[in-house]
Each structure stands twice: as structure tokens, then as C-alpha cells.
PDB file of C-alpha atoms in Angstrom:
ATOM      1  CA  UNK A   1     134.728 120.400 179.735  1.00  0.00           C
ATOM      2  CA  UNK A   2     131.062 120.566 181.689  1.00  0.00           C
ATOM      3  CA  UNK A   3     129.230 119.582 178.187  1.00  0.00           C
ATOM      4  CA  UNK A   4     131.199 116.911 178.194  1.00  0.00           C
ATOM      5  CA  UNK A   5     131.275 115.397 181.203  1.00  0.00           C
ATOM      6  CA  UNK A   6     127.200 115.556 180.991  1.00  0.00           C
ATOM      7  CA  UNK A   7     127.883 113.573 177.713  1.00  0.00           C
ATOM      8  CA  UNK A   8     129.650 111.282 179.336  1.00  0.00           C
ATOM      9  CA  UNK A   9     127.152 110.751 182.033  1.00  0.00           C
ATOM     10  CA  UNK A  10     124.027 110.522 179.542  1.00  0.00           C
ATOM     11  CA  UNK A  11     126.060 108.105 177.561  1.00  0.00           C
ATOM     12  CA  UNK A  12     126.758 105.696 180.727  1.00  0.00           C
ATOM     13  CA  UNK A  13     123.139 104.982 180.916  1.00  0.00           C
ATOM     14  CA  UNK A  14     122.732 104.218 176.621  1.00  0.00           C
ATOM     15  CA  UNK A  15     120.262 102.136 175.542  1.00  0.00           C
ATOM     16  CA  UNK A  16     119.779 102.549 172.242  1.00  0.00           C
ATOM     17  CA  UNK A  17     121.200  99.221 170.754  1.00  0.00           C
ATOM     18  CA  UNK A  18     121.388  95.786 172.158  1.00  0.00           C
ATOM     19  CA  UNK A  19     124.816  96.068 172.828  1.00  0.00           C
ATOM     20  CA  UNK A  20     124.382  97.883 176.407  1.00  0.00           C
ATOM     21  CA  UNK A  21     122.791  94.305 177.017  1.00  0.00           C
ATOM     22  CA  UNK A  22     126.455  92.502 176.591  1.00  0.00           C
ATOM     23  CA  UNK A  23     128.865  95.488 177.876  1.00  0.00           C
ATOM     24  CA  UNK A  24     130.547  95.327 181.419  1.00  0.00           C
ATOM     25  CA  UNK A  25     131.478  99.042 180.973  1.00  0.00           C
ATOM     26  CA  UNK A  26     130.442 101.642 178.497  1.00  0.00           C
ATOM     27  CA  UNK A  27     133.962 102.980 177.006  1.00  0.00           C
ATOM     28  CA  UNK A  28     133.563 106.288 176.651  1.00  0.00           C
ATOM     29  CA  UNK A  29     136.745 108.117 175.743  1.00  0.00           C
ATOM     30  CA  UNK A  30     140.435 109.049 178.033  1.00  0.00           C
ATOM     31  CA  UNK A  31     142.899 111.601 177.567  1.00  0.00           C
ATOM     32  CA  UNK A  32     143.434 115.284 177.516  1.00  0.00           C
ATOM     33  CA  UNK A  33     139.768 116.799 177.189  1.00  0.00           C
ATOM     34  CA  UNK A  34     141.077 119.703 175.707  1.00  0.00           C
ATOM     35  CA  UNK A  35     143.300 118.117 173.156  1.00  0.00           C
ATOM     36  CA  UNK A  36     144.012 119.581 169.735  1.00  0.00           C
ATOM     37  CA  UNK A  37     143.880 116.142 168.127  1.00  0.00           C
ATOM     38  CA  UNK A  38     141.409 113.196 169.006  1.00  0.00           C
ATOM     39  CA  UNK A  39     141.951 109.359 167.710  1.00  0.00           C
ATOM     40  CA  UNK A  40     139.070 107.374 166.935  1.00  0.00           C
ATOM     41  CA  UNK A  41     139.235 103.361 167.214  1.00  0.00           C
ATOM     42  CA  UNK A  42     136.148 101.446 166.238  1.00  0.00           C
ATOM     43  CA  UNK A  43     134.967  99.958 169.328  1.00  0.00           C
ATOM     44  CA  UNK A  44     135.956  98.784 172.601  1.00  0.00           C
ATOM     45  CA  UNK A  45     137.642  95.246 172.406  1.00  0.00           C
ATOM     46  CA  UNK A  46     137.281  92.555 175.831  1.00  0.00           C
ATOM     47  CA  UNK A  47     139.900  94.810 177.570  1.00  0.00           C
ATOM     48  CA  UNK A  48     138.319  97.548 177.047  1.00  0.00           C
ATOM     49  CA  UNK A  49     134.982  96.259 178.072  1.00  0.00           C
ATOM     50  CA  UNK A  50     136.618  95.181 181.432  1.00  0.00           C
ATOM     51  CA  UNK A  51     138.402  98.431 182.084  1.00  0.00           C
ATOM     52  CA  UNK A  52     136.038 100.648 181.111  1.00  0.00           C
ATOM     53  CA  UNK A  53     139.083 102.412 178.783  1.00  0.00           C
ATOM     54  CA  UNK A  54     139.871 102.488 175.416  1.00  0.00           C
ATOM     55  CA  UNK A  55     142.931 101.565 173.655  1.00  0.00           C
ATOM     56  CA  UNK A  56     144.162  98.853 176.952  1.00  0.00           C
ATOM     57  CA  UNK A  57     144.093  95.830 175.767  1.00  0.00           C
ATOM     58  CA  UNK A  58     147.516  94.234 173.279  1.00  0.00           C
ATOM     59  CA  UNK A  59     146.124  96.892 170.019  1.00  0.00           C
ATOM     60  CA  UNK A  60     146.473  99.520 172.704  1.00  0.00           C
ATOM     61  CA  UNK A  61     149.743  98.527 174.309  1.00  0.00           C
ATOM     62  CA  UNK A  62     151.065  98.345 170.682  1.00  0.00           C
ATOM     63  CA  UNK A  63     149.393 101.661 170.249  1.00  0.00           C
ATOM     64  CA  UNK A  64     151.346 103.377 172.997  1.00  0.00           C
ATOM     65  CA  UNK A  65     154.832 102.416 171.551  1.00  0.00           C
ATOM     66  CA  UNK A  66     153.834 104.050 168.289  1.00  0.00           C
ATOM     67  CA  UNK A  67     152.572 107.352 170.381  1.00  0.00           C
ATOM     68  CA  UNK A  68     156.789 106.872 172.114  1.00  0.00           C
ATOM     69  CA  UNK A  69     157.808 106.351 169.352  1.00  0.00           C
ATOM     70  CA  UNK A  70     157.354 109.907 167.782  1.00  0.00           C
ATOM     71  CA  UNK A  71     156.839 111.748 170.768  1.00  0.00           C
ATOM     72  CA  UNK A  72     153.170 111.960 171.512  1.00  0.00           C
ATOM     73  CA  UNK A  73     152.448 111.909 175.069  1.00  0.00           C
ATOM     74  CA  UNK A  74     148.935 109.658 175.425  1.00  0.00           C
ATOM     75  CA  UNK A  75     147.975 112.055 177.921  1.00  0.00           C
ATOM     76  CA  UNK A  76     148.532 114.824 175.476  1.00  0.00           C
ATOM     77  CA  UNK A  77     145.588 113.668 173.276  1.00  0.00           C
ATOM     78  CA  UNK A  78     142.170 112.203 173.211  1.00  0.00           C
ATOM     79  CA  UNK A  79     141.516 108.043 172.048  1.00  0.00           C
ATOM     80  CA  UNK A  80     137.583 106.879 172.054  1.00  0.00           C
ATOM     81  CA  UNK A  81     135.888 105.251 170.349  1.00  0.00           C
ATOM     82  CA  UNK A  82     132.878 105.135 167.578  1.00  0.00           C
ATOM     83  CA  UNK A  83     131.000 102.571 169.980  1.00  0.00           C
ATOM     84  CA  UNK A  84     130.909 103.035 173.096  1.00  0.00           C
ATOM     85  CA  UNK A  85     130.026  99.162 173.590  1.00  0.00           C
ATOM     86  CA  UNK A  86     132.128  95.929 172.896  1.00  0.00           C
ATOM     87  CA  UNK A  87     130.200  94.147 169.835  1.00  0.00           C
ATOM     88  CA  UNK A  88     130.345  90.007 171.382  1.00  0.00           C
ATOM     89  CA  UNK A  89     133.335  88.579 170.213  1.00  0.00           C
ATOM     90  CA  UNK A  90     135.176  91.781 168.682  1.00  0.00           C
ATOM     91  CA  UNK A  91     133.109  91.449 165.782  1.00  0.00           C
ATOM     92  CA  UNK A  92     132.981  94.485 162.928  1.00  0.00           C
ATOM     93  CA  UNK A  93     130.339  96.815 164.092  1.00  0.00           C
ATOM     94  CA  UNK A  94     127.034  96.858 162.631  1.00  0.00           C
ATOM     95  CA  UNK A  95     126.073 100.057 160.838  1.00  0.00           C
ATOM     96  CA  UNK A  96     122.927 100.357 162.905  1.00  0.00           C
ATOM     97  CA  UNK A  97     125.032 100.125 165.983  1.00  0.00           C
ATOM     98  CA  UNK A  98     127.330 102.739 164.603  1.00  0.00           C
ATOM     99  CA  UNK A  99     124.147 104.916 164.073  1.00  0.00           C
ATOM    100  CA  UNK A 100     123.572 104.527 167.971  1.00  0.00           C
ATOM    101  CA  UNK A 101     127.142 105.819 169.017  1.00  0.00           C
ATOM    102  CA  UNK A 102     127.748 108.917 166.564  1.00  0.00           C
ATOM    103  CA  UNK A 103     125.602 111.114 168.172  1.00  0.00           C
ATOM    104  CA  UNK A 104     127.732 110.230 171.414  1.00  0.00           C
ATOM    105  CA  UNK A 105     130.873 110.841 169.162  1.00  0.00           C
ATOM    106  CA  UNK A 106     129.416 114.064 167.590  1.00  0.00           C
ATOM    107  CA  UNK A 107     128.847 115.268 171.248  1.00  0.00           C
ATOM    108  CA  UNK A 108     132.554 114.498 172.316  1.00  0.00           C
ATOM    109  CA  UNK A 109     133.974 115.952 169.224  1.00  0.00           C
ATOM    110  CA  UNK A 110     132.053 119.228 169.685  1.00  0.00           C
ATOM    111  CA  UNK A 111     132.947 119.467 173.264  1.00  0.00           C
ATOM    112  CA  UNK A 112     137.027 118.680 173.119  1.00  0.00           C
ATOM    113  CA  UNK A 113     136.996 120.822 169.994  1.00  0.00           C
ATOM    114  CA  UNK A 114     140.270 119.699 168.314  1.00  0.00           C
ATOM    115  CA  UNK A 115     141.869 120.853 165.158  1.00  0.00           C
ATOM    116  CA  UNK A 116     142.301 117.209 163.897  1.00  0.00           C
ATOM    117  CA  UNK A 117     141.026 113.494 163.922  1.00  0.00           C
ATOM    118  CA  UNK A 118     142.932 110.613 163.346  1.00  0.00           C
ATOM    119  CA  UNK A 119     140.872 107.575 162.454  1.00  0.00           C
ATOM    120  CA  UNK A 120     142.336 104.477 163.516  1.00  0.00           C
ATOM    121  CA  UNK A 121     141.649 101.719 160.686  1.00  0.00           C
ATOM    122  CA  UNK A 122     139.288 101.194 158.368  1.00  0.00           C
ATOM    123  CA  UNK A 123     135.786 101.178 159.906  1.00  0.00           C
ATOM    124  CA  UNK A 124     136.362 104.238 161.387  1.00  0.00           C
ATOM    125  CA  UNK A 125     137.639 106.134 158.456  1.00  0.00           C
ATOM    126  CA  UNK A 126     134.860 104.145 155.947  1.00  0.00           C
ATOM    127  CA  UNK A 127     132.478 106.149 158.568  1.00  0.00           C
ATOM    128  CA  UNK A 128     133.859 109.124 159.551  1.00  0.00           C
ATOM    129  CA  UNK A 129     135.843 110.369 156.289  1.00  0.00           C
ATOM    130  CA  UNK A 130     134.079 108.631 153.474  1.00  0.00           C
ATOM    131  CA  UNK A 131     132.033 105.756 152.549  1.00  0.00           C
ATOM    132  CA  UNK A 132     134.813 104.784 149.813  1.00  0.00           C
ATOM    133  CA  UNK A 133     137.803 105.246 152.399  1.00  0.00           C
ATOM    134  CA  UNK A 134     140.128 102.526 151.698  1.00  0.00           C
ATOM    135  CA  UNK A 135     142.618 101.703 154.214  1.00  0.00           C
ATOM    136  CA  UNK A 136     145.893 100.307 151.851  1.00  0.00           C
ATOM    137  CA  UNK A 137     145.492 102.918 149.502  1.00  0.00           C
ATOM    138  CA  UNK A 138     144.496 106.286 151.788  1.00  0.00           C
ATOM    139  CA  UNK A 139     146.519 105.424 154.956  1.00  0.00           C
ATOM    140  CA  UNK A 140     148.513 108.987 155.939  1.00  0.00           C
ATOM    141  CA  UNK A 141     146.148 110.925 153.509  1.00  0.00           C
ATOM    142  CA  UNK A 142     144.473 114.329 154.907  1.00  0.00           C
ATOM    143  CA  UNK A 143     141.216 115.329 154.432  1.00  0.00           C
ATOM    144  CA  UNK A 144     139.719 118.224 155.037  1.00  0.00           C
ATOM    145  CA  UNK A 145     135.945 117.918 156.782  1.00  0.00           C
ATOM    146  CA  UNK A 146     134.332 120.328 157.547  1.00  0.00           C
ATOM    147  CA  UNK A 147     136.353 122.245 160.751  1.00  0.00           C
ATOM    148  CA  UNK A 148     138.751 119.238 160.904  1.00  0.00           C
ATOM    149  CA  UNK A 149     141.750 118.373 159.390  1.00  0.00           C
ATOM    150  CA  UNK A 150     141.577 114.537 159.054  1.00  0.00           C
ATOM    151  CA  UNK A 151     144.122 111.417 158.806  1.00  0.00           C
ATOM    152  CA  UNK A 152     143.724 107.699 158.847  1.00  0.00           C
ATOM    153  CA  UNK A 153     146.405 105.036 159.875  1.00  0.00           C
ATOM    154  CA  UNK A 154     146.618 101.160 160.441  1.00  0.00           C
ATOM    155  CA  UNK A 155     144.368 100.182 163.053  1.00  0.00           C
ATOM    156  CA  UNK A 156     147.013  98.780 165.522  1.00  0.00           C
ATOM    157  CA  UNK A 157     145.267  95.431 165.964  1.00  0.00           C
ATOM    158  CA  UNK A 158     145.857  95.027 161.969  1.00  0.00           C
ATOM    159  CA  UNK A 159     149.519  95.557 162.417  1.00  0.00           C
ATOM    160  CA  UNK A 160     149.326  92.529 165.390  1.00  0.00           C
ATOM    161  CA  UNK A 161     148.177  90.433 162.463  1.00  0.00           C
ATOM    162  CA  UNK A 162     149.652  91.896 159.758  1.00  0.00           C
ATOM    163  CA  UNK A 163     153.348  92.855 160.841  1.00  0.00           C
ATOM    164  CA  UNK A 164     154.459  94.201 157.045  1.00  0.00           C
ATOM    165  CA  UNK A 165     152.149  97.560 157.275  1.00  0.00           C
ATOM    166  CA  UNK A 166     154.174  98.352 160.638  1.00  0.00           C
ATOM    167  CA  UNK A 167     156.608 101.156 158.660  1.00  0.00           C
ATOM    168  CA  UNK A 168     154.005 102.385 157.282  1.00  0.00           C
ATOM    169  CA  UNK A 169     152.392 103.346 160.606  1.00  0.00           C
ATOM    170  CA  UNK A 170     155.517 104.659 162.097  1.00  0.00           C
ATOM    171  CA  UNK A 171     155.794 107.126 158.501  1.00  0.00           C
ATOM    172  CA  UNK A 172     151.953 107.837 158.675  1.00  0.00           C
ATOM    173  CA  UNK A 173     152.739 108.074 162.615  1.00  0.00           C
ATOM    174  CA  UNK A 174     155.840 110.389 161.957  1.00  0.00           C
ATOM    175  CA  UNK A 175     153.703 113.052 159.728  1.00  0.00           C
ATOM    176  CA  UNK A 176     150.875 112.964 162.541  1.00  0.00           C
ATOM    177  CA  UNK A 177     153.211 114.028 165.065  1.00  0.00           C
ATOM    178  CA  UNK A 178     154.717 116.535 162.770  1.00  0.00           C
ATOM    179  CA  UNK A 179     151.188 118.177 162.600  1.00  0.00           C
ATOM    180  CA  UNK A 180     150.250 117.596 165.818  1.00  0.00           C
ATOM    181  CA  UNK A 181     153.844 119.509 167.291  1.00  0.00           C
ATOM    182  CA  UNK A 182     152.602 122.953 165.039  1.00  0.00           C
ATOM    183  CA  UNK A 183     149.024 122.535 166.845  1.00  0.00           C
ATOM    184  CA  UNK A 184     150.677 122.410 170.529  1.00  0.00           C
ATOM    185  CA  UNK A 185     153.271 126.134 169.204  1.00  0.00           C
TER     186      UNK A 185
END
């Protein structure tokens, strides 16, 4: 876990988009660095920001029951981000700002090494599975990409607004865990 730890380190002193002009912390990732599955958010929220730690804030708390809920310790796995940086007012990321972060996501990814990625909502699958992604209609789908077996679910801040797609987490959440139980055998 060296490689990434200097990550980590070269990615606390970012510059390369205004948003390191606006962050409190750089959010950088949490969990077990050796992890066989890794969940990607979008970017840091206020909490976040604060904290320094992803997934912390209400999204996150709401997170962590779905995690319970089928049996996933959070220590167990690996949440980050694709910005390391809180865009002002939880705004969508810009794609130039996305540009900035990958190669701090590419880094983290190659260093954990896990088996599979769960993208957590939207903007993170659009970028990270597919340009066409669409949430509603490819929520619980696989992919295969490259080395990774890949999954996308709710993002859990669009359940806290939109409470009807909650059983469809906890089934999308169900099959994760199913997957992610084989890995850990």
C-alpha cells in the first residue's frame, strides 16, 4: 500500500483545478486499502470537505445502513471519490474538473487493485462505465471493463430525495454483496 500512500500524499498538495482554492480538506479515499471491491461517489459534499472523509455527511450515514443492511462491513471495502475536492455548493462536477481527479482515481484503483467497482450514481457511472450510462435504466447492471467487474447503484443522496428508488438499492445492494461474499472465499 506504499504506491498509494505516495498517491495520497502527491494528491494532498493538487492544484490542478480551481477547486483546491475552495476545499478545507482534499478527500482522498477510507477503507480497507486492500479491498476486493472499491465504491466510487462523485465528489466530496460540505461534510466531507470538513472531515477530510468521504461518504460522512446524511448520503453517507444513509450509505452505511445499506452496507448493514446486507452485511458489508465499511471497513471491509474502499469509498472515494472521483474529485478529490468539494465543487461550491455541491454542485455536479465539471468535466474539466473530473479530468483533474482521474488520474488521482486511476492511481488509487491501480494501487488497491480490486476485482470490482461500484459506481455510486450517475456521474460516476456516466464517467467511469460509459458516456451513455443511464442511472433508472442500468442501476444493478455489470459491466465488464477492462480487469474490473463493474456495477452502478442509486447514489444515496438521490434516495434522500427520492425515497421510491430505496428497494431498488437494497436489491441492487443485495446482488453486490452476493458478489462481493465469493471475492472475500
Amino acid at each position: 500500500m506504499q504506491n498509494l500512500e505516495i498517491t495520497k500524499e502527491k494528491c494532498l498538495n493538487c492544484r490542478n483545478c480551481s477547486l483546491c482554492d475552495t476545499r478545507k480538506n482534499v478527500v482522498f479515499g477510507v477503507g480497507n486499502e486492500s479491498s476486493p471491491i472499491v465504491f466510487v461517489g462523485e465528489a466530496p459534499g460540505e461534510n466531507e470537505d470538513i472531515e477530510g472523509i468521504p461518504f460522512v455527511g446524511a448520503a453517507g450515514k444513509f450509505f452505511d445502513k445499506y452496507l448493514l443492511a446486507v452485511d458489508i462491513p465499511r471497513d471491509d471495502v474502499y469509498i472515494c471519490n472521483i474529485l478529490k475536492c468539494r465543487p461550491p455548493k455541491n454542485r455536479d462536477p465539471k468535466p474539466e474538473e473530473e479530468d483533474a481527479c482521474l488520474p488521482w482515481l486511476r492511481e488509487q484503483i491501480k494501487a488497491i487493485n480490486p476485482k470490482v467497482i461500484i459506481c455510486l450514481g450517475r456521474i460516476a457511472a456516466s464517467r467511469l462505465i460509459g458516456p451513455d450510462f443511464k442511472i433508472t435504466r442500468d442501476h444493478g447492471k455489470w459491466f465488464d471493463k477492462g480487469n474490473f467487474k463493474m456495477c452502478a447503484v442509486y447514489h444515496p443522496s438521490a434516495l434522500l430525495r427520492d425515497p421510491s428508488k430505496k428497494v431498488a438499492m437494497l436489491e441492487d445492494m443485495i446482488e453486490i454483496a452476493k458478489v462481493y461474499k465469493e471475492l472475500k472465499v
